[in-house]
Short mmCIF file of C-alpha atoms in Angstrom, two decimals:
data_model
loop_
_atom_site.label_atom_id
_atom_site.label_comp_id
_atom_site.label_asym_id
_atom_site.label_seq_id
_atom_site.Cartn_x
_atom_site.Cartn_y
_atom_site.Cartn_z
CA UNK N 21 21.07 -153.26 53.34
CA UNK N 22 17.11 -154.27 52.49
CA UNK N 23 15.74 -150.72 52.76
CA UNK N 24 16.50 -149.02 49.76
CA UNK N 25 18.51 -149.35 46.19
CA UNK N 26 21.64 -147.17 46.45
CA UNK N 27 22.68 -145.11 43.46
CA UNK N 28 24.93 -142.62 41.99
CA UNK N 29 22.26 -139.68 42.30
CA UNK N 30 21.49 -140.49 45.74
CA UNK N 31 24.99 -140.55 46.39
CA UNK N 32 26.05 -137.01 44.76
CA UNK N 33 22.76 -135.52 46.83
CA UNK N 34 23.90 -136.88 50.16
CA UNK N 35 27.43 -135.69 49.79
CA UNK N 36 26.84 -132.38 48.58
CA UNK N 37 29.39 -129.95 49.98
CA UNK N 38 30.46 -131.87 52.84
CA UNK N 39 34.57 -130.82 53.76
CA UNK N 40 36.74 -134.00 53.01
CA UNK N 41 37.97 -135.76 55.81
CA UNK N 42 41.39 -135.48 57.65
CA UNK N 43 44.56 -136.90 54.87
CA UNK N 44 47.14 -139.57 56.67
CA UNK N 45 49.55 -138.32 59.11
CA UNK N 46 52.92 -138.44 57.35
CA UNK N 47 54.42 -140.30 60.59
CA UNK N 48 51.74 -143.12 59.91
CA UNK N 49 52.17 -142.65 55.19
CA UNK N 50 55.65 -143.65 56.14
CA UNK N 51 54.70 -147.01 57.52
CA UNK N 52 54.37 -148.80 54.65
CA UNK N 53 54.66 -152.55 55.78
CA UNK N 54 51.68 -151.56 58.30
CA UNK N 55 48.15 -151.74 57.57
CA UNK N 56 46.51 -148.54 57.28
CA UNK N 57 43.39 -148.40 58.83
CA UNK N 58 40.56 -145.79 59.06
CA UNK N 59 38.91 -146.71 62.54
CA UNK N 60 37.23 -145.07 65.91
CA UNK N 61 38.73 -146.09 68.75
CA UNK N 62 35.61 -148.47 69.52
CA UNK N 63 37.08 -150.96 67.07
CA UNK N 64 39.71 -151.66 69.33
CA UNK N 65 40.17 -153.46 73.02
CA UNK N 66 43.06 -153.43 74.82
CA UNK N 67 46.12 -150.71 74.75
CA UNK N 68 45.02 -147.50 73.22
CA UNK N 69 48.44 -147.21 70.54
CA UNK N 70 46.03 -150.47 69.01
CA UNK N 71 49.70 -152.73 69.87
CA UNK N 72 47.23 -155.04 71.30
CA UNK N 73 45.09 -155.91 68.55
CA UNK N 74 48.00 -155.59 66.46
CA UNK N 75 49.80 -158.39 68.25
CA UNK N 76 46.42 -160.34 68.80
CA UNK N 77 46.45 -160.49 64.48
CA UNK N 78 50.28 -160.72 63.81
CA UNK N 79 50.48 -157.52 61.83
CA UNK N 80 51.73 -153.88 62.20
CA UNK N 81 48.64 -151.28 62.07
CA UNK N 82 48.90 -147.59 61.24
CA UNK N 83 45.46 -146.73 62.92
CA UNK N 84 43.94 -142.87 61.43
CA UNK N 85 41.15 -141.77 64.07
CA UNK N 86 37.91 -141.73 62.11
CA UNK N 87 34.54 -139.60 63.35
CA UNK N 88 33.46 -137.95 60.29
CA UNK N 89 30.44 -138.51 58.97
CA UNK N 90 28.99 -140.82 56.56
CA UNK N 91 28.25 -138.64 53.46
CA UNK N 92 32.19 -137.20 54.16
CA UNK N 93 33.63 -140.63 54.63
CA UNK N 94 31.56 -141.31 51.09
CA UNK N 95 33.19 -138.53 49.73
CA UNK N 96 36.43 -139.15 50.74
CA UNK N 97 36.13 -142.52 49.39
CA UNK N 98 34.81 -141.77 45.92
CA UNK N 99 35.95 -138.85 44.91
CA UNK N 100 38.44 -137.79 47.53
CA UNK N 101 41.90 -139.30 48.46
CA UNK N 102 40.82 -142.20 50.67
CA UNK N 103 41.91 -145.39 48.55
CA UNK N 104 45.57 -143.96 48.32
CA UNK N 105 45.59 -143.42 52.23
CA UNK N 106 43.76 -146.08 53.65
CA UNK N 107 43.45 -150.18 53.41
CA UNK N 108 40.88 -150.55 55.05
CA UNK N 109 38.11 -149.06 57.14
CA UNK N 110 34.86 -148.60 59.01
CA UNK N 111 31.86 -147.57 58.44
CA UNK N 112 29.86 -144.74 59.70
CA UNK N 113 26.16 -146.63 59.73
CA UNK N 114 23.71 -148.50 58.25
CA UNK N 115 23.58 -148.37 54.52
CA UNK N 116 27.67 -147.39 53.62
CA UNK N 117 28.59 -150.75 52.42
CA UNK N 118 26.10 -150.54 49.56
CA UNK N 119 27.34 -146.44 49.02
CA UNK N 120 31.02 -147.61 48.91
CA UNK N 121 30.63 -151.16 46.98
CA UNK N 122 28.33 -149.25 44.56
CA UNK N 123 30.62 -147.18 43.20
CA UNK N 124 33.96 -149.45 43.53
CA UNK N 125 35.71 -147.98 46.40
CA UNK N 126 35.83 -151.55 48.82
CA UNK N 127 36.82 -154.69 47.61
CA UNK N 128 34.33 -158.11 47.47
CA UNK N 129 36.01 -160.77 50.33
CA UNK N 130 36.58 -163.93 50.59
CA UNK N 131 35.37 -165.64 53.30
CA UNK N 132 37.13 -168.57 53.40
CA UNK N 133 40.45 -167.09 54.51
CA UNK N 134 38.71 -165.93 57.66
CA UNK N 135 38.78 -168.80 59.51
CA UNK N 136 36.77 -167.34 62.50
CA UNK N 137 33.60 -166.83 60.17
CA UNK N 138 33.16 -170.31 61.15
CA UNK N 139 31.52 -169.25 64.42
CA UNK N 140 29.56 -165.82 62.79
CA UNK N 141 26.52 -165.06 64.57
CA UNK N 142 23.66 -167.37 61.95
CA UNK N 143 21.76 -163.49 61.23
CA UNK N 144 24.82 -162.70 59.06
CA UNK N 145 24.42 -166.10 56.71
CA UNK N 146 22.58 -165.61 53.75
CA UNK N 147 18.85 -165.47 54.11
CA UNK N 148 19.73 -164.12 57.61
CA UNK N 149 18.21 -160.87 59.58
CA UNK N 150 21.43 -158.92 59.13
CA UNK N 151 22.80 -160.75 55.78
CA UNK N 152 21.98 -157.75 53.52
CA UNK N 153 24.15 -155.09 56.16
CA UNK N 154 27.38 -156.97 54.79
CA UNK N 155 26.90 -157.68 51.00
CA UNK N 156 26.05 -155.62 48.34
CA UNK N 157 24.17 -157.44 45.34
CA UNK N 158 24.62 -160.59 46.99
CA UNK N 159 28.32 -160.66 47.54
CA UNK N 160 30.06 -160.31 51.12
CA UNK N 161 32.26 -156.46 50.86
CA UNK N 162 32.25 -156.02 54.81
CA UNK N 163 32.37 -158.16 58.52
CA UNK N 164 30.57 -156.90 61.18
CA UNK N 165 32.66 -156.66 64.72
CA UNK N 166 30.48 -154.48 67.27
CA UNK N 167 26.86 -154.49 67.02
CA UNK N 168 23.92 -153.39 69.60
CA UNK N 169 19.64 -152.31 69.84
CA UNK N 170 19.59 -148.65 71.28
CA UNK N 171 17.45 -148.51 73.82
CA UNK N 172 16.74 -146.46 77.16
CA UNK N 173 19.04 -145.56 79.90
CA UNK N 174 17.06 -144.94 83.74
CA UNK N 175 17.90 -143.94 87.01
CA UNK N 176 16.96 -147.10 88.66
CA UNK N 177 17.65 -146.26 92.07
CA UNK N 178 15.54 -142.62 91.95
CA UNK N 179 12.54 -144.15 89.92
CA UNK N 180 12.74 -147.83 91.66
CA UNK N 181 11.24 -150.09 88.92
CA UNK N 182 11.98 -151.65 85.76
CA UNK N 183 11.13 -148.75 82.66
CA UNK N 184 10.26 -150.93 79.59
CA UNK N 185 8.76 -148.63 77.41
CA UNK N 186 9.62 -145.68 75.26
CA UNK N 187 6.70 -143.67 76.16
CA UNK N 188 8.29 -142.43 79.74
CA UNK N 189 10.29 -139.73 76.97
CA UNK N 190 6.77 -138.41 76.62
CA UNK N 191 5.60 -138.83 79.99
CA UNK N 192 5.00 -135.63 82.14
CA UNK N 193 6.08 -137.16 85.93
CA UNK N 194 9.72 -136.92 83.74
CA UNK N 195 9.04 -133.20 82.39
CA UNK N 196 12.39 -131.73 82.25
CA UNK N 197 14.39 -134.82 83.40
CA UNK N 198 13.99 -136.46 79.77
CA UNK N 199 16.89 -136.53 77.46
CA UNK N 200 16.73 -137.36 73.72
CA UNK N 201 20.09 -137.94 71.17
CA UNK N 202 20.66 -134.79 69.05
CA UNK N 203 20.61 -136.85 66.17
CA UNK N 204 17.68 -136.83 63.62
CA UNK N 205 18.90 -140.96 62.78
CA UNK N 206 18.47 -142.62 66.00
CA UNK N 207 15.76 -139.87 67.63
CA UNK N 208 13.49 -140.04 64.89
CA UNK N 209 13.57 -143.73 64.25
CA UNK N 210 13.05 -144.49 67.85
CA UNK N 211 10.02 -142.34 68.31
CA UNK N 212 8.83 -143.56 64.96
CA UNK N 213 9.15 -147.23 66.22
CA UNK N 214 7.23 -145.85 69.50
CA UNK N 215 4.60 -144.14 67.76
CA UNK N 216 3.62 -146.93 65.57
CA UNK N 217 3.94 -149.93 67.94
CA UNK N 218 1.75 -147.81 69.88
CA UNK N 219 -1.20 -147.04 67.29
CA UNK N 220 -0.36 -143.14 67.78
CA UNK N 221 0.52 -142.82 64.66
CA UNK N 222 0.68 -144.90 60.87
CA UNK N 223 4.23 -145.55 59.99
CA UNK N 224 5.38 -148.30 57.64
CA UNK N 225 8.81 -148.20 57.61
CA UNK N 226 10.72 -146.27 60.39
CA UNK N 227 14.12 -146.90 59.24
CA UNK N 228 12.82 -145.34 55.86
CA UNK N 229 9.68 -142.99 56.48
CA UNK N 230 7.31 -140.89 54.08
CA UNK N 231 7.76 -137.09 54.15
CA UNK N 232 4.29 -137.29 55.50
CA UNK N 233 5.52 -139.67 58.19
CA UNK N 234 8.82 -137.67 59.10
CA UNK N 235 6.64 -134.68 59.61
CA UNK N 236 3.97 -136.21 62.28
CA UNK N 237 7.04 -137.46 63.96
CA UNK N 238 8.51 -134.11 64.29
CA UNK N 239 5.64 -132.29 64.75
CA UNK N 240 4.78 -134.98 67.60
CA UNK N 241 8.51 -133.87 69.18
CA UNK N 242 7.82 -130.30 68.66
CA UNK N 243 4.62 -130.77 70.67
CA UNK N 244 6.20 -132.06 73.40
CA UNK N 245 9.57 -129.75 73.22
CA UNK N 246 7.59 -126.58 73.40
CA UNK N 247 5.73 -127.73 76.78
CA UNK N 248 9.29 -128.30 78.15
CA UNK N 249 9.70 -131.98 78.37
CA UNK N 250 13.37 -132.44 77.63
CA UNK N 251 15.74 -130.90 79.44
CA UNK N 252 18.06 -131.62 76.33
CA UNK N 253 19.32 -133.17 73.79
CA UNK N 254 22.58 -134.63 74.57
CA UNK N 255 25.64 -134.39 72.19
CA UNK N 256 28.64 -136.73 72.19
CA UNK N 257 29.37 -139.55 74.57
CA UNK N 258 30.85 -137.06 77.54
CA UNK N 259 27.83 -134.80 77.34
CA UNK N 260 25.90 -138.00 77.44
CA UNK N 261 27.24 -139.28 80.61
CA UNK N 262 27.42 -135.99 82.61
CA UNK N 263 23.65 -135.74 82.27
CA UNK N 264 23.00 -139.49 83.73
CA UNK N 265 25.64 -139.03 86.69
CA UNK N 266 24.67 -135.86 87.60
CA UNK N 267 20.98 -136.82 88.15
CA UNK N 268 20.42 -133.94 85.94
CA UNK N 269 18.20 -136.61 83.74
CA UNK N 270 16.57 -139.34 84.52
CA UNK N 271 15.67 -141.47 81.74
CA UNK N 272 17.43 -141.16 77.89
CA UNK N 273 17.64 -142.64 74.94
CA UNK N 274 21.30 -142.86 74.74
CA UNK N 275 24.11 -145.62 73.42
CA UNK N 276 24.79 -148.48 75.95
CA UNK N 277 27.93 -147.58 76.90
CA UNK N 278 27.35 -144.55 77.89
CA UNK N 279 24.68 -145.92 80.41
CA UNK N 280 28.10 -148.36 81.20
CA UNK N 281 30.04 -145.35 82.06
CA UNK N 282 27.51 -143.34 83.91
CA UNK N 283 27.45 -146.22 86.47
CA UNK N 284 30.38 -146.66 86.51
CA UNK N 285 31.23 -142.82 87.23
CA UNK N 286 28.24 -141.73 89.65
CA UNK N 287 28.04 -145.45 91.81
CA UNK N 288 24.64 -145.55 90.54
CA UNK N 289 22.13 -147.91 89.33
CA UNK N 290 21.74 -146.93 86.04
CA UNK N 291 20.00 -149.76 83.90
CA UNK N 292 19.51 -149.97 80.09
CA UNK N 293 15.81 -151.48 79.20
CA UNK N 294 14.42 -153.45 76.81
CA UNK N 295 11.73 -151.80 75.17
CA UNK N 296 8.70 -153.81 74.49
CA UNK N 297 7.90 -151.18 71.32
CA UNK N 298 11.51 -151.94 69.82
CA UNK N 299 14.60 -150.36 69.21
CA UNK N 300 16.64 -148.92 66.54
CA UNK N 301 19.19 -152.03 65.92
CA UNK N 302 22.53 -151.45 63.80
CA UNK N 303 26.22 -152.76 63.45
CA UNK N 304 29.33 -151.66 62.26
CA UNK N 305 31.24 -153.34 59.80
CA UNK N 306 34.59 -153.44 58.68
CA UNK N 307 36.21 -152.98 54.80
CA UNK N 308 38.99 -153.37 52.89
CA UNK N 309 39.67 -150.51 50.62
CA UNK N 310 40.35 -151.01 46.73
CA UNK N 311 43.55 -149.48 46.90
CA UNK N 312 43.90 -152.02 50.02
CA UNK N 313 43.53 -154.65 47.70
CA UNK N 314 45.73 -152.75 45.05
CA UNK N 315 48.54 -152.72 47.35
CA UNK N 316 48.49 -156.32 48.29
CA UNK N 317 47.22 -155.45 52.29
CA UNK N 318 44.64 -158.16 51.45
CA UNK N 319 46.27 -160.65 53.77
CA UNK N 320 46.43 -158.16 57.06
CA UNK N 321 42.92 -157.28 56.17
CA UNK N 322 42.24 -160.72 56.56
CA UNK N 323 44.10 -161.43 59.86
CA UNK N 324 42.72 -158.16 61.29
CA UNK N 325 38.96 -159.33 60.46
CA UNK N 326 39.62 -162.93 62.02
CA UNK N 327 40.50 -161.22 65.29
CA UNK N 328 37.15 -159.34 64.81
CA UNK N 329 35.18 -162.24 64.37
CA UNK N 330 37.11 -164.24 67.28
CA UNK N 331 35.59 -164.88 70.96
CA UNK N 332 38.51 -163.63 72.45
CA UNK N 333 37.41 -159.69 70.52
CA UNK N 334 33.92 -160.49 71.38
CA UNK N 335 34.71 -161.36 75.20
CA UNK N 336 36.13 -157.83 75.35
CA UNK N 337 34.40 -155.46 73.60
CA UNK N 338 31.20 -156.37 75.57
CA UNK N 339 33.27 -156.36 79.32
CA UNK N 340 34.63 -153.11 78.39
CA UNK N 341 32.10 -150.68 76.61
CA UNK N 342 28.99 -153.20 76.06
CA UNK N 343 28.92 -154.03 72.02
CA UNK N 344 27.24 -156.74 71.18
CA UNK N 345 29.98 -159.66 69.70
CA UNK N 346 29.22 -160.82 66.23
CA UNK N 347 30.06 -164.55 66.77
CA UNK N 348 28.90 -167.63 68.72
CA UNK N 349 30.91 -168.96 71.99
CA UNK N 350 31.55 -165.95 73.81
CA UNK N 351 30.22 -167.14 76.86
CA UNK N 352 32.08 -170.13 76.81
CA UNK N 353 34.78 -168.78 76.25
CA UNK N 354 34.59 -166.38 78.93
CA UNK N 355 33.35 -169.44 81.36
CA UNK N 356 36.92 -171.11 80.00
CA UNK N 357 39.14 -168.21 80.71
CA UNK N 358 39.20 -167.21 84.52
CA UNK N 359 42.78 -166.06 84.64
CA UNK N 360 41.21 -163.28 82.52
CA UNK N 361 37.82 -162.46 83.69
CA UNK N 362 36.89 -163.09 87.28
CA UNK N 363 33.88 -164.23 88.99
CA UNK N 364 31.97 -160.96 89.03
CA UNK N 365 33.01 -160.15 85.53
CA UNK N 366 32.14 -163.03 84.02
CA UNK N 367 28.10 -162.96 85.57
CA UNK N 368 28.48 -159.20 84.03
CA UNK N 369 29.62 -160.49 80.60
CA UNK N 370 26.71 -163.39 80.68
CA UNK N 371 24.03 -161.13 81.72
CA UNK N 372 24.71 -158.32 79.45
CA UNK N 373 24.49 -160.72 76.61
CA UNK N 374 21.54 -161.95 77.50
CA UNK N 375 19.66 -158.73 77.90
CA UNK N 376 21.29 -157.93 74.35
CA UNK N 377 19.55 -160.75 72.97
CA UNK N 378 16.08 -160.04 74.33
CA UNK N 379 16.53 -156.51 72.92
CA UNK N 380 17.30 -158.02 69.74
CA UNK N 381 14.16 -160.30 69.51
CA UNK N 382 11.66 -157.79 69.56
CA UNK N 383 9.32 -157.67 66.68
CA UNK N 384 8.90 -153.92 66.39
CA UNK N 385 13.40 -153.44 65.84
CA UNK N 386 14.11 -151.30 62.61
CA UNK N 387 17.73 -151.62 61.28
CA UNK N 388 19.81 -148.25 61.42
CA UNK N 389 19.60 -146.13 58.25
CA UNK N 390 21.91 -143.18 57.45
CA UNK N 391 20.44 -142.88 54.27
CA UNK N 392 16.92 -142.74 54.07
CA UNK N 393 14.97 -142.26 51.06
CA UNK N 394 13.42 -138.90 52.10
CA UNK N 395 16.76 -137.62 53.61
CA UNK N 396 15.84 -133.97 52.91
CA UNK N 397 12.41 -134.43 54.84
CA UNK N 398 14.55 -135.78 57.18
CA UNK N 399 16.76 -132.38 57.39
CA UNK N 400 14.37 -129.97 57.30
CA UNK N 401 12.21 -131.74 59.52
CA UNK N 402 14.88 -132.24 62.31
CA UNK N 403 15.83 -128.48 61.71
CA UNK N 404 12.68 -127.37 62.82
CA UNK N 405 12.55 -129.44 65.86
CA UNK N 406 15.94 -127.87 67.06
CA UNK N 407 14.56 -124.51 66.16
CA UNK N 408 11.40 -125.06 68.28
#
């Protein structure tokens, strides 16, 4: 993470009362030979019991269901219970590698018994656009295995063209058919990265604003909440797709696979763009506990994160809900593997990828940030835009 130095303070401030997070099933404790792992079920393809990827890396997995969020998984990790339930886990966002590694809660890797970090994607080598989201003072604590650029999701067949441009949010032939996340994270970054690409408004950093910028960028939301322009914001990945199938919205910043799964349920052409301001980029990474490396789970770990890294994860995960793979040969892999993907699937898979990558080459991307510097700006600010 480039944005900001991490440290204790920081820490203590973003967890402040937050509930722990769930304890370890006893059914799963008592598997003792399996590796424990704290993980939403988007770090998986294949069966949902995780037998598949368990089988793909030769181990036994005791998968716990993670969605809290990041200052609890923080807290559960530092000063909670987590490194005597879990070997390893993910992360909830931008920034929790250096949180975790800071204060001693994940273990430093080794690389070189990965064999499949051979063919990581070159922005995770050092000196690379996404080095810093895996390494902590210089030393590699996480791998990366789903990654994406948020961008917007459009009802191509009711608007009939191409939308490549956050400002259609703001635009009044889309008053009250205009969705926006109910997250201040993603929401506020993306309209920051809108309003300064634009020359609407002076923002330096929008993974990591000013109080003064956090408030135009609010009050700019406000403005346009008040005179009715969203018919929502959308909350969780159901909610998310009901609005896009039903017609009920027409354009939304949203994830990509909920765009995937709107399609897929209305049998409509629902597109995600590439917006020519930028988009709010991110990846999530996977860990291996201290305690994981206390208990000698090192080796699954390692297994585990070679699947992660490997073409045949990467082929997958993008077929089935869109993430970006973090390594190199996917598509020729796919091209090499017809019994598995046919014809139709594999033009999907190769066209998907290649919008991904124009969405990642856009100058004006900012890297996801769960902990920005002005975090309480960030609160108060976003309070007041639900309130309005």
């Amino acid at each position: 993470m480039n944005q900001m130095e991490f440290n204790r303070r920081q820490l203590m401030t973003l967890m402040g009362s937050a509930a722990l997070a769930a304890g370890l099933p006893r059914s799963l404790a008592a598997q003792t030979n399996a590796l424990k792992f704290w993980a939403p079920g988007i770090a998986r393809v294949g069966e949902q019991d995780w037998s598949t990827m368990a089988n793909q890396a030769g181990i036994d997995i005791a998968a716990i269901a993670k969605s809290a969020r990041a200052d609890e998984s923080i807290q559960k990790m530092v000063v909670g219970d987590g490194n005597a339930l879990y070997d390893a886990m993910t992360d909830n966002g931008g920034g929790m590698e250096d949180a975790l590694a800071s204060q001693g809660a994940i273990a430093e890797l080794d690389v070189s018994r990965i064999p499949n970090w051979a063919n990581v994607e070159d922005r995770y080598l050092e000196g690379g656009a996404a080095a810093d989201t895996i390494r902590y003072e210089g030393k590699v604590v996480a791998i990366p295995y789903i990654s994406n650029a948020d961008a917007l999701a459009f009802n191509y067949d009711e608007i009939g063209e191409e939308l490549n441009s956050w400002e259609v949010l703001f635009d009044e032939q889309f008053k009250g058919r205009a969705a926006l996340q109910n997250d201040f994270g993603p929401t506020l970054t993306n309209t920051a990265i809108y309003l300064k690409q634009s020359g609407k408004q002076d923002i330096e950093n929008p993974s990591d604003m000013s109080e003064a910028e956090v408030k135009g960028v609010c009050q700019f939301l406000i403005e346009h909440k008040k005179k009715g322009q969203f018919r929502t914001f959308w909350d969780g990945f159901q909610n998310g797709v009901d609005l896009l199938a039903s017609e009920e919205v027409l354009v939304m910043s949203t994830w990509e696979p909920i765009q995937i799964v709107a399609g897929r349920k209305s049998e409509k052409d629902i597109r995600y763009g590439t917006m020519k301001e930028g988009h709010q980029a991110w990846n999530n990474i996977v860990m291996l506990t201290k305690g994981g490396m206390e208990r000698g789970m090192d080796e699954a770990f390692y297994k585990l994160a070679d699947v992660y890294l490997s073409t045949w994860f990467g082929a997958r995960t993008l077929a089935g809900l869109g993430f970006t793979p973090q390594m190199k040969g996917v598509v020729e892999y796919v091209e090499g593997n017809t019994d598995d993907f046919d014809e139709t699937a594999r033009a999907q898979i190769i066209q998907r990828l290649a919008r991904k990558q124009e969405r990642l080459a856009v100058p004006g991307n900012s890297w996801q940030n769960v902990f920005p510097t002005n975090i309480r700006a960030y609160q108060d600010w976003w309070a007041r835009v639900q309130a309005a």
